[in-house]
């Protein structure tokens, strides 16, 4: 384990002290737990539903035939 100094505002220092007292933990334990929770809360790279949506022959959706639309929508909403 390595020692690290952290500069906190008076308000953050008081908040850390209150959290540590309320949870019956040391301030260092509270900070370590907060770091672990923050690290786990960072979302992975996001994948959007529109990824790859601009691939194709360049036609407008309005130009598709009924059969093509049925094929494209097959299984949608299941």
PDB file of N, CA, C and O in Angstrom:
ATOM      1  N   UNK A   1       0.843  -1.164   0.000  1.00  0.00           N
ATOM      2  CA  UNK A   1       0.000   0.000   0.000  1.00  0.00           C
ATOM      3  C   UNK A   1       0.893   1.233   0.000  1.00  0.00           C
ATOM      4  O   UNK A   1       1.912   1.268   0.671  1.00  0.00           O
ATOM      5  N   UNK A   2       0.492   2.260  -0.767  1.00  0.00           N
ATOM      6  CA  UNK A   2       1.274   3.495  -0.866  1.00  0.00           C
ATOM      7  C   UNK A   2       0.506   4.634  -0.215  1.00  0.00           C
ATOM      8  O   UNK A   2      -0.719   4.675  -0.260  1.00  0.00           O
ATOM      9  N   UNK A   3       1.257   5.553   0.378  1.00  0.00           N
ATOM     10  CA  UNK A   3       0.653   6.718   1.006  1.00  0.00           C
ATOM     11  C   UNK A   3       0.510   7.816  -0.046  1.00  0.00           C
ATOM     12  O   UNK A   3       1.414   8.066  -0.829  1.00  0.00           O
ATOM     13  N   UNK A   4      -0.645   8.488  -0.036  1.00  0.00           N
ATOM     14  CA  UNK A   4      -0.913   9.570  -0.974  1.00  0.00           C
ATOM     15  C   UNK A   4      -1.535  10.732  -0.213  1.00  0.00           C
ATOM     16  O   UNK A   4      -2.386  10.533   0.652  1.00  0.00           O
ATOM     17  N   UNK A   5      -1.121  11.940  -0.542  1.00  0.00           N
ATOM     18  CA  UNK A   5      -1.716  13.134   0.051  1.00  0.00           C
ATOM     19  C   UNK A   5      -2.767  13.674  -0.909  1.00  0.00           C
ATOM     20  O   UNK A   5      -2.560  13.717  -2.115  1.00  0.00           O
ATOM     21  N   UNK A   6      -3.885  14.091  -0.357  1.00  0.00           N
ATOM     22  CA  UNK A   6      -4.973  14.645  -1.154  1.00  0.00           C
ATOM     23  C   UNK A   6      -5.362  15.971  -0.537  1.00  0.00           C
ATOM     24  O   UNK A   6      -5.588  16.065   0.671  1.00  0.00           O
ATOM     25  N   UNK A   7      -5.447  17.011  -1.371  1.00  0.00           N
ATOM     26  CA  UNK A   7      -5.874  18.317  -0.899  1.00  0.00           C
ATOM     27  C   UNK A   7      -7.378  18.430  -1.103  1.00  0.00           C
ATOM     28  O   UNK A   7      -7.890  18.271  -2.215  1.00  0.00           O
ATOM     29  N   UNK A   8      -8.106  18.689  -0.016  1.00  0.00           N
ATOM     30  CA  UNK A   8      -9.553  18.817  -0.060  1.00  0.00           C
ATOM     31  C   UNK A   8      -9.956  20.191   0.442  1.00  0.00           C
ATOM     32  O   UNK A   8      -9.297  20.765   1.309  1.00  0.00           O
ATOM     33  N   UNK A   9     -11.063  20.693  -0.092  1.00  0.00           N
ATOM     34  CA  UNK A   9     -11.610  21.941   0.440  1.00  0.00           C
ATOM     35  C   UNK A   9     -12.087  21.662   1.863  1.00  0.00           C
ATOM     36  O   UNK A   9     -12.233  20.502   2.275  1.00  0.00           O
ATOM     37  N   UNK A  10     -12.363  22.716   2.604  1.00  0.00           N
ATOM     38  CA  UNK A  10     -12.875  22.540   3.965  1.00  0.00           C
ATOM     39  C   UNK A  10     -14.182  21.752   3.955  1.00  0.00           C
ATOM     40  O   UNK A  10     -14.401  20.875   4.795  1.00  0.00           O
ATOM     41  N   UNK A  11     -15.040  22.057   2.983  1.00  0.00           N
ATOM     42  CA  UNK A  11     -16.335  21.366   2.891  1.00  0.00           C
ATOM     43  C   UNK A  11     -16.144  19.881   2.577  1.00  0.00           C
ATOM     44  O   UNK A  11     -16.796  19.020   3.183  1.00  0.00           O
ATOM     45  N   UNK A  12     -15.253  19.566   1.642  1.00  0.00           N
ATOM     46  CA  UNK A  12     -15.015  18.156   1.298  1.00  0.00           C
ATOM     47  C   UNK A  12     -14.347  17.413   2.445  1.00  0.00           C
ATOM     48  O   UNK A  12     -14.639  16.247   2.697  1.00  0.00           O
ATOM     49  N   UNK A  13     -13.451  18.091   3.148  1.00  0.00           N
ATOM     50  CA  UNK A  13     -12.800  17.474   4.297  1.00  0.00           C
ATOM     51  C   UNK A  13     -13.822  17.151   5.388  1.00  0.00           C
ATOM     52  O   UNK A  13     -13.799  16.065   5.982  1.00  0.00           O
ATOM     53  N   UNK A  14     -14.753  18.079   5.616  1.00  0.00           N
ATOM     54  CA  UNK A  14     -15.806  17.841   6.616  1.00  0.00           C
ATOM     55  C   UNK A  14     -16.726  16.710   6.147  1.00  0.00           C
ATOM     56  O   UNK A  14     -17.136  15.871   6.952  1.00  0.00           O
ATOM     57  N   UNK A  15     -17.041  16.686   4.862  1.00  0.00           N
ATOM     58  CA  UNK A  15     -17.896  15.611   4.336  1.00  0.00           C
ATOM     59  C   UNK A  15     -17.211  14.263   4.497  1.00  0.00           C
ATOM     60  O   UNK A  15     -17.843  13.279   4.902  1.00  0.00           O
ATOM     61  N   UNK A  16     -15.922  14.196   4.213  1.00  0.00           N
ATOM     62  CA  UNK A  16     -15.177  12.944   4.372  1.00  0.00           C
ATOM     63  C   UNK A  16     -15.186  12.498   5.832  1.00  0.00           C
ATOM     64  O   UNK A  16     -15.397  11.321   6.137  1.00  0.00           O
ATOM     65  N   UNK A  17     -14.973  13.430   6.741  1.00  0.00           N
ATOM     66  CA  UNK A  17     -14.973  13.104   8.175  1.00  0.00           C
ATOM     67  C   UNK A  17     -16.341  12.588   8.613  1.00  0.00           C
ATOM     68  O   UNK A  17     -16.435  11.607   9.358  1.00  0.00           O
ATOM     69  N   UNK A  18     -17.432  13.239   8.142  1.00  0.00           N
ATOM     70  CA  UNK A  18     -18.789  12.785   8.492  1.00  0.00           C
ATOM     71  C   UNK A  18     -19.047  11.377   7.953  1.00  0.00           C
ATOM     72  O   UNK A  18     -19.600  10.527   8.650  1.00  0.00           O
ATOM     73  N   UNK A  19     -18.665  11.141   6.693  1.00  0.00           N
ATOM     74  CA  UNK A  19     -18.863   9.809   6.110  1.00  0.00           C
ATOM     75  C   UNK A  19     -18.100   8.748   6.887  1.00  0.00           C
ATOM     76  O   UNK A  19     -18.624   7.662   7.164  1.00  0.00           O
ATOM     77  N   UNK A  20     -16.855   9.058   7.224  1.00  0.00           N
ATOM     78  CA  UNK A  20     -16.028   8.091   7.956  1.00  0.00           C
ATOM     79  C   UNK A  20     -16.637   7.792   9.324  1.00  0.00           C
ATOM     80  O   UNK A  20     -16.718   6.630   9.735  1.00  0.00           O
ATOM     81  N   UNK A  21     -17.093   8.827  10.001  1.00  0.00           N
ATOM     82  CA  UNK A  21     -17.688   8.628  11.330  1.00  0.00           C
ATOM     83  C   UNK A  21     -18.993   7.829  11.214  1.00  0.00           C
ATOM     84  O   UNK A  21     -19.233   6.895  11.976  1.00  0.00           O
ATOM     85  N   UNK A  22     -19.836   8.212  10.264  1.00  0.00           N
ATOM     86  CA  UNK A  22     -21.125   7.540  10.094  1.00  0.00           C
ATOM     87  C   UNK A  22     -20.962   6.069   9.738  1.00  0.00           C
ATOM     88  O   UNK A  22     -21.736   5.229  10.165  1.00  0.00           O
ATOM     89  N   UNK A  23     -19.921   5.744   8.981  1.00  0.00           N
ATOM     90  CA  UNK A  23     -19.724   4.363   8.537  1.00  0.00           C
ATOM     91  C   UNK A  23     -18.743   3.605   9.425  1.00  0.00           C
ATOM     92  O   UNK A  23     -18.429   2.454   9.146  1.00  0.00           O
ATOM     93  N   UNK A  24     -18.256   4.263  10.456  1.00  0.00           N
ATOM     94  CA  UNK A  24     -17.293   3.643  11.385  1.00  0.00           C
ATOM     95  C   UNK A  24     -16.078   3.120  10.616  1.00  0.00           C
ATOM     96  O   UNK A  24     -15.638   1.978  10.788  1.00  0.00           O
ATOM     97  N   UNK A  25     -15.551   3.982   9.784  1.00  0.00           N
ATOM     98  CA  UNK A  25     -14.381   3.651   8.966  1.00  0.00           C
ATOM     99  C   UNK A  25     -13.377   4.792   9.078  1.00  0.00           C
ATOM    100  O   UNK A  25     -13.733   5.906   9.466  1.00  0.00           O
ATOM    101  N   UNK A  26     -12.163   4.505   8.685  1.00  0.00           N
ATOM    102  CA  UNK A  26     -11.176   5.579   8.609  1.00  0.00           C
ATOM    103  C   UNK A  26     -11.441   6.393   7.335  1.00  0.00           C
ATOM    104  O   UNK A  26     -12.124   5.935   6.410  1.00  0.00           O
ATOM    105  N   UNK A  27     -10.896   7.599   7.305  1.00  0.00           N
ATOM    106  CA  UNK A  27     -11.051   8.423   6.101  1.00  0.00           C
ATOM    107  C   UNK A  27     -10.407   7.742   4.898  1.00  0.00           C
ATOM    108  O   UNK A  27     -10.947   7.789   3.800  1.00  0.00           O
ATOM    109  N   UNK A  28      -9.287   7.103   5.125  1.00  0.00           N
ATOM    110  CA  UNK A  28      -8.593   6.397   4.039  1.00  0.00           C
ATOM    111  C   UNK A  28      -9.464   5.263   3.483  1.00  0.00           C
ATOM    112  O   UNK A  28      -9.534   5.065   2.261  1.00  0.00           O
ATOM    113  N   UNK A  29     -10.145   4.555   4.377  1.00  0.00           N
ATOM    114  CA  UNK A  29     -11.027   3.473   3.922  1.00  0.00           C
ATOM    115  C   UNK A  29     -12.178   4.014   3.085  1.00  0.00           C
ATOM    116  O   UNK A  29     -12.552   3.420   2.078  1.00  0.00           O
ATOM    117  N   UNK A  30     -12.730   5.147   3.504  1.00  0.00           N
ATOM    118  CA  UNK A  30     -13.821   5.763   2.752  1.00  0.00           C
ATOM    119  C   UNK A  30     -13.331   6.149   1.357  1.00  0.00           C
ATOM    120  O   UNK A  30     -14.001   5.896   0.347  1.00  0.00           O
ATOM    121  N   UNK A  31     -12.169   6.753   1.274  1.00  0.00           N
ATOM    122  CA  UNK A  31     -11.615   7.153  -0.022  1.00  0.00           C
ATOM    123  C   UNK A  31     -11.338   5.936  -0.911  1.00  0.00           C
ATOM    124  O   UNK A  31     -11.648   5.954  -2.105  1.00  0.00           O
ATOM    125  N   UNK A  32     -10.769   4.876  -0.320  1.00  0.00           N
ATOM    126  CA  UNK A  32     -10.497   3.664  -1.121  1.00  0.00           C
ATOM    127  C   UNK A  32     -11.793   3.062  -1.652  1.00  0.00           C
ATOM    128  O   UNK A  32     -11.884   2.655  -2.815  1.00  0.00           O
ATOM    129  N   UNK A  33     -12.824   3.031  -0.785  1.00  0.00           N
ATOM    130  CA  UNK A  33     -14.107   2.483  -1.212  1.00  0.00           C
ATOM    131  C   UNK A  33     -14.736   3.351  -2.301  1.00  0.00           C
ATOM    132  O   UNK A  33     -15.298   2.838  -3.269  1.00  0.00           O
ATOM    133  N   UNK A  34     -14.634   4.655  -2.151  1.00  0.00           N
ATOM    134  CA  UNK A  34     -15.188   5.573  -3.151  1.00  0.00           C
ATOM    135  C   UNK A  34     -14.482   5.392  -4.491  1.00  0.00           C
ATOM    136  O   UNK A  34     -15.125   5.388  -5.546  1.00  0.00           O
ATOM    137  N   UNK A  35     -13.169   5.222  -4.461  1.00  0.00           N
ATOM    138  CA  UNK A  35     -12.421   4.988  -5.705  1.00  0.00           C
ATOM    139  C   UNK A  35     -12.840   3.687  -6.370  1.00  0.00           C
ATOM    140  O   UNK A  35     -13.021   3.616  -7.581  1.00  0.00           O
ATOM    141  N   UNK A  36     -13.017   2.654  -5.584  1.00  0.00           N
ATOM    142  CA  UNK A  36     -13.432   1.358  -6.130  1.00  0.00           C
ATOM    143  C   UNK A  36     -14.819   1.459  -6.753  1.00  0.00           C
ATOM    144  O   UNK A  36     -15.068   0.915  -7.833  1.00  0.00           O
ATOM    145  N   UNK A  37     -15.731   2.179  -6.082  1.00  0.00           N
ATOM    146  CA  UNK A  37     -17.087   2.337  -6.622  1.00  0.00           C
ATOM    147  C   UNK A  37     -17.055   3.187  -7.891  1.00  0.00           C
ATOM    148  O   UNK A  37     -17.736   2.893  -8.865  1.00  0.00           O
ATOM    149  N   UNK A  38     -16.258   4.238  -7.910  1.00  0.00           N
ATOM    150  CA  UNK A  38     -16.152   5.104  -9.081  1.00  0.00           C
ATOM    151  C   UNK A  38     -15.577   4.339 -10.262  1.00  0.00           C
ATOM    152  O   UNK A  38     -16.074   4.440 -11.377  1.00  0.00           O
ATOM    153  N   UNK A  39     -14.574   3.549 -10.014  1.00  0.00           N
ATOM    154  CA  UNK A  39     -13.938   2.778 -11.084  1.00  0.00           C
ATOM    155  C   UNK A  39     -14.918   1.782 -11.686  1.00  0.00           C
ATOM    156  O   UNK A  39     -14.952   1.587 -12.889  1.00  0.00           O
ATOM    157  N   UNK A  40     -15.755   1.171 -10.856  1.00  0.00           N
ATOM    158  CA  UNK A  40     -16.731   0.221 -11.359  1.00  0.00           C
ATOM    159  C   UNK A  40     -17.913   0.898 -12.027  1.00  0.00           C
ATOM    160  O   UNK A  40     -18.632   0.294 -12.816  1.00  0.00           O
ATOM    161  N   UNK A  41     -18.126   2.191 -11.738  1.00  0.00           N
ATOM    162  CA  UNK A  41     -19.281   2.906 -12.286  1.00  0.00           C
ATOM    163  C   UNK A  41     -18.993   3.536 -13.638  1.00  0.00           C
ATOM    164  O   UNK A  41     -19.899   3.959 -14.319  1.00  0.00           O
ATOM    165  N   UNK A  42     -17.737   3.603 -14.026  1.00  0.00           N
ATOM    166  CA  UNK A  42     -17.403   4.206 -15.318  1.00  0.00           C
ATOM    167  C   UNK A  42     -17.905   3.285 -16.416  1.00  0.00           C
ATOM    168  O   UNK A  42     -17.516   2.123 -16.477  1.00  0.00           O
ATOM    169  N   UNK A  43     -18.786   3.788 -17.263  1.00  0.00           N
ATOM    170  CA  UNK A  43     -19.364   2.921 -18.294  1.00  0.00           C
ATOM    171  C   UNK A  43     -18.329   2.502 -19.333  1.00  0.00           C
ATOM    172  O   UNK A  43     -17.387   3.228 -19.621  1.00  0.00           O
ATOM    173  N   UNK A  44     -18.544   1.314 -19.865  1.00  0.00           N
ATOM    174  CA  UNK A  44     -17.689   0.838 -20.946  1.00  0.00           C
ATOM    175  C   UNK A  44     -18.007   1.658 -22.192  1.00  0.00           C
ATOM    176  O   UNK A  44     -18.972   2.414 -22.234  1.00  0.00           O
ATOM    177  N   UNK A  45     -17.206   1.471 -23.212  1.00  0.00           N
ATOM    178  CA  UNK A  45     -17.451   2.169 -24.468  1.00  0.00           C
ATOM    179  C   UNK A  45     -18.886   1.909 -24.913  1.00  0.00           C
ATOM    180  O   UNK A  45     -19.338   0.775 -24.933  1.00  0.00           O
ATOM    181  N   UNK A  46     -19.574   2.977 -25.237  1.00  0.00           N
ATOM    182  CA  UNK A  46     -20.986   2.844 -25.596  1.00  0.00           C
ATOM    183  C   UNK A  46     -21.134   2.426 -27.046  1.00  0.00           C
ATOM    184  O   UNK A  46     -20.407   2.870 -27.911  1.00  0.00           O
ATOM    185  N   UNK A  47     -22.111   1.570 -27.280  1.00  0.00           N
ATOM    186  CA  UNK A  47     -22.467   1.146 -28.630  1.00  0.00           C
ATOM    187  C   UNK A  47     -23.858   1.689 -28.920  1.00  0.00           C
ATOM    188  O   UNK A  47     -24.789   1.457 -28.160  1.00  0.00           O
ATOM    189  N   UNK A  48     -23.990   2.387 -29.999  1.00  0.00           N
ATOM    190  CA  UNK A  48     -25.268   2.984 -30.337  1.00  0.00           C
ATOM    191  C   UNK A  48     -26.008   2.126 -31.351  1.00  0.00           C
ATOM    192  O   UNK A  48     -25.424   1.479 -32.211  1.00  0.00           O
ATOM    193  N   UNK A  49     -27.323   2.148 -31.275  1.00  0.00           N
ATOM    194  CA  UNK A  49     -28.164   1.360 -32.171  1.00  0.00           C
ATOM    195  C   UNK A  49     -27.990   1.777 -33.622  1.00  0.00           C
ATOM    196  O   UNK A  49     -28.214   0.983 -34.529  1.00  0.00           O
ATOM    197  N   UNK A  50     -27.572   3.001 -33.865  1.00  0.00           N
ATOM    198  CA  UNK A  50     -27.420   3.476 -35.237  1.00  0.00           C
ATOM    199  C   UNK A  50     -26.093   3.082 -35.859  1.00  0.00           C
ATOM    200  O   UNK A  50     -25.843   3.402 -37.011  1.00  0.00           O
ATOM    201  N   UNK A  51     -25.258   2.405 -35.112  1.00  0.00           N
ATOM    202  CA  UNK A  51     -23.967   2.001 -35.639  1.00  0.00           C
ATOM    203  C   UNK A  51     -24.192   1.136 -36.879  1.00  0.00           C
ATOM    204  O   UNK A  51     -24.913   0.152 -36.860  1.00  0.00           O
ATOM    205  N   UNK A  52     -23.615   1.544 -37.983  1.00  0.00           N
ATOM    206  CA  UNK A  52     -23.763   0.802 -39.227  1.00  0.00           C
ATOM    207  C   UNK A  52     -25.024   1.145 -39.999  1.00  0.00           C
ATOM    208  O   UNK A  52     -25.288   0.596 -41.059  1.00  0.00           O
ATOM    209  N   UNK A  53     -25.814   2.096 -39.480  1.00  0.00           N
ATOM    210  CA  UNK A  53     -27.089   2.430 -40.120  1.00  0.00           C
ATOM    211  C   UNK A  53     -26.902   3.102 -41.473  1.00  0.00           C
ATOM    212  O   UNK A  53     -27.802   3.104 -42.293  1.00  0.00           O
ATOM    213  N   UNK A  54     -25.749   3.655 -41.711  1.00  0.00           N
ATOM    214  CA  UNK A  54     -25.538   4.383 -42.957  1.00  0.00           C
ATOM    215  C   UNK A  54     -24.879   3.521 -44.023  1.00  0.00           C
ATOM    216  O   UNK A  54     -24.422   4.021 -45.031  1.00  0.00           O
ATOM    217  N   UNK A  55     -24.851   2.244 -43.801  1.00  0.00           N
ATOM    218  CA  UNK A  55     -24.336   1.319 -44.795  1.00  0.00           C
ATOM    219  C   UNK A  55     -25.486   0.928 -45.714  1.00  0.00           C
ATOM    220  O   UNK A  55     -26.638   0.925 -45.317  1.00  0.00           O
ATOM    221  N   UNK A  56     -25.195   0.614 -46.920  1.00  0.00           N
ATOM    222  CA  UNK A  56     -26.245   0.197 -47.839  1.00  0.00           C
ATOM    223  C   UNK A  56     -26.074   0.853 -49.191  1.00  0.00           C
ATOM    224  O   UNK A  56     -25.018   1.408 -49.511  1.00  0.00           O
ATOM    225  N   UNK A  57     -27.128   0.801 -49.977  1.00  0.00           N
ATOM    226  CA  UNK A  57     -27.029   1.285 -51.355  1.00  0.00           C
ATOM    227  C   UNK A  57     -27.347   2.767 -51.501  1.00  0.00           C
ATOM    228  O   UNK A  57     -27.351   3.287 -52.617  1.00  0.00           O
ATOM    229  N   UNK A  58     -27.640   3.462 -50.428  1.00  0.00           N
ATOM    230  CA  UNK A  58     -27.863   4.894 -50.480  1.00  0.00           C
ATOM    231  C   UNK A  58     -29.296   5.298 -50.756  1.00  0.00           C
ATOM    232  O   UNK A  58     -29.592   6.487 -50.808  1.00  0.00           O
ATOM    233  N   UNK A  59     -30.181   4.334 -50.923  1.00  0.00           N
ATOM    234  CA  UNK A  59     -31.586   4.665 -51.174  1.00  0.00           C
ATOM    235  C   UNK A  59     -32.236   5.185 -49.902  1.00  0.00           C
ATOM    236  O   UNK A  59     -31.864   4.816 -48.805  1.00  0.00           O
ATOM    237  N   UNK A  60     -33.272   5.998 -50.091  1.00  0.00           N
ATOM    238  CA  UNK A  60     -34.103   6.449 -48.991  1.00  0.00           C
ATOM    239  C   UNK A  60     -35.008   5.300 -48.590  1.00  0.00           C
ATOM    240  O   UNK A  60     -35.384   4.471 -49.428  1.00  0.00           O
ATOM    241  N   UNK A  61     -35.382   5.268 -47.316  1.00  0.00           N
ATOM    242  CA  UNK A  61     -36.290   4.220 -46.851  1.00  0.00           C
ATOM    243  C   UNK A  61     -37.603   4.285 -47.625  1.00  0.00           C
ATOM    244  O   UNK A  61     -38.254   3.269 -47.844  1.00  0.00           O
ATOM    245  N   UNK A  62     -37.991   5.473 -48.050  1.00  0.00           N
ATOM    246  CA  UNK A  62     -39.241   5.637 -48.800  1.00  0.00           C
ATOM    247  C   UNK A  62     -39.200   4.916 -50.154  1.00  0.00           C
ATOM    248  O   UNK A  62     -40.244   4.628 -50.739  1.00  0.00           O
ATOM    249  N   UNK A  63     -38.011   4.616 -50.645  1.00  0.00           N
ATOM    250  CA  UNK A  63     -37.865   3.954 -51.937  1.00  0.00           C
ATOM    251  C   UNK A  63     -37.931   2.429 -51.841  1.00  0.00           C
ATOM    252  O   UNK A  63     -37.950   1.751 -52.861  1.00  0.00           O
ATOM    253  N   UNK A  64     -37.965   1.865 -50.636  1.00  0.00           N
ATOM    254  CA  UNK A  64     -37.994   0.417 -50.474  1.00  0.00           C
ATOM    255  C   UNK A  64     -39.373  -0.131 -50.853  1.00  0.00           C
ATOM    256  O   UNK A  64     -40.400   0.509 -50.627  1.00  0.00           O
ATOM    257  N   UNK A  65     -39.381  -1.327 -51.396  1.00  0.00           N
ATOM    258  CA  UNK A  65     -40.648  -1.986 -51.712  1.00  0.00           C
ATOM    259  C   UNK A  65     -41.241  -2.565 -50.437  1.00  0.00           C
ATOM    260  O   UNK A  65     -40.545  -2.721 -49.426  1.00  0.00           O
ATOM    261  N   UNK A  66     -42.526  -2.910 -50.497  1.00  0.00           N
ATOM    262  CA  UNK A  66     -43.192  -3.536 -49.347  1.00  0.00           C
ATOM    263  C   UNK A  66     -42.459  -4.807 -48.925  1.00  0.00           C
ATOM    264  O   UNK A  66     -42.287  -5.061 -47.734  1.00  0.00           O
ATOM    265  N   UNK A  67     -42.011  -5.597 -49.887  1.00  0.00           N
ATOM    266  CA  UNK A  67     -41.319  -6.852 -49.581  1.00  0.00           C
ATOM    267  C   UNK A  67     -39.996  -6.579 -48.857  1.00  0.00           C
ATOM    268  O   UNK A  67     -39.637  -7.282 -47.903  1.00  0.00           O
ATOM    269  N   UNK A  68     -39.278  -5.575 -49.321  1.00  0.00           N
ATOM    270  CA  UNK A  68     -38.004  -5.241 -48.670  1.00  0.00           C
ATOM    271  C   UNK A  68     -38.240  -4.750 -47.238  1.00  0.00           C
ATOM    272  O   UNK A  68     -37.495  -5.122 -46.326  1.00  0.00           O
ATOM    273  N   UNK A  69     -39.271  -3.961 -47.046  1.00  0.00           N
ATOM    274  CA  UNK A  69     -39.584  -3.458 -45.702  1.00  0.00           C
ATOM    275  C   UNK A  69     -39.972  -4.604 -44.787  1.00  0.00           C
ATOM    276  O   UNK A  69     -39.518  -4.679 -43.640  1.00  0.00           O
ATOM    277  N   UNK A  70     -40.776  -5.528 -45.270  1.00  0.00           N
ATOM    278  CA  UNK A  70     -41.166  -6.681 -44.467  1.00  0.00           C
ATOM    279  C   UNK A  70     -39.939  -7.490 -44.079  1.00  0.00           C
ATOM    280  O   UNK A  70     -39.815  -7.948 -42.935  1.00  0.00           O
ATOM    281  N   UNK A  71     -39.016  -7.688 -45.019  1.00  0.00           N
ATOM    282  CA  UNK A  71     -37.794  -8.440 -44.734  1.00  0.00           C
ATOM    283  C   UNK A  71     -36.934  -7.702 -43.689  1.00  0.00           C
ATOM    284  O   UNK A  71     -36.416  -8.316 -42.759  1.00  0.00           O
ATOM    285  N   UNK A  72     -36.812  -6.391 -43.844  1.00  0.00           N
ATOM    286  CA  UNK A  72     -36.009  -5.608 -42.898  1.00  0.00           C
ATOM    287  C   UNK A  72     -36.602  -5.626 -41.481  1.00  0.00           C
ATOM    288  O   UNK A  72     -35.881  -5.607 -40.493  1.00  0.00           O
ATOM    289  N   UNK A  73     -37.936  -5.615 -41.418  1.00  0.00           N
ATOM    290  CA  UNK A  73     -38.606  -5.542 -40.118  1.00  0.00           C
ATOM    291  C   UNK A  73     -38.922  -6.922 -39.540  1.00  0.00           C
ATOM    292  O   UNK A  73     -39.472  -7.008 -38.443  1.00  0.00           O
ATOM    293  N   UNK A  74     -38.559  -7.973 -40.232  1.00  0.00           N
ATOM    294  CA  UNK A  74     -38.825  -9.329 -39.751  1.00  0.00           C
ATOM    295  C   UNK A  74     -38.179  -9.536 -38.383  1.00  0.00           C
ATOM    296  O   UNK A  74     -36.978  -9.346 -38.221  1.00  0.00           O
ATOM    297  N   UNK A  75     -38.976  -9.883 -37.395  1.00  0.00           N
ATOM    298  CA  UNK A  75     -38.477 -10.140 -36.048  1.00  0.00           C
ATOM    299  C   UNK A  75     -38.397  -8.903 -35.179  1.00  0.00           C
ATOM    300  O   UNK A  75     -38.105  -8.993 -33.994  1.00  0.00           O
ATOM    301  N   UNK A  76     -38.653  -7.717 -35.744  1.00  0.00           N
ATOM    302  CA  UNK A  76     -38.587  -6.480 -34.967  1.00  0.00           C
ATOM    303  C   UNK A  76     -39.659  -6.499 -33.877  1.00  0.00           C
ATOM    304  O   UNK A  76     -40.808  -6.807 -34.123  1.00  0.00           O
ATOM    305  N   UNK A  77     -39.279  -6.175 -32.659  1.00  0.00           N
ATOM    306  CA  UNK A  77     -40.205  -6.100 -31.548  1.00  0.00           C
ATOM    307  C   UNK A  77     -40.445  -7.413 -30.827  1.00  0.00           C
ATOM    308  O   UNK A  77     -41.222  -7.477 -29.896  1.00  0.00           O
ATOM    309  N   UNK A  78     -39.765  -8.457 -31.248  1.00  0.00           N
ATOM    310  CA  UNK A  78     -39.963  -9.756 -30.569  1.00  0.00           C
ATOM    311  C   UNK A  78     -39.093  -9.854 -29.338  1.00  0.00           C
ATOM    312  O   UNK A  78     -38.070  -9.300 -29.231  1.00  0.00           O
TER     313      UNK A  78
END
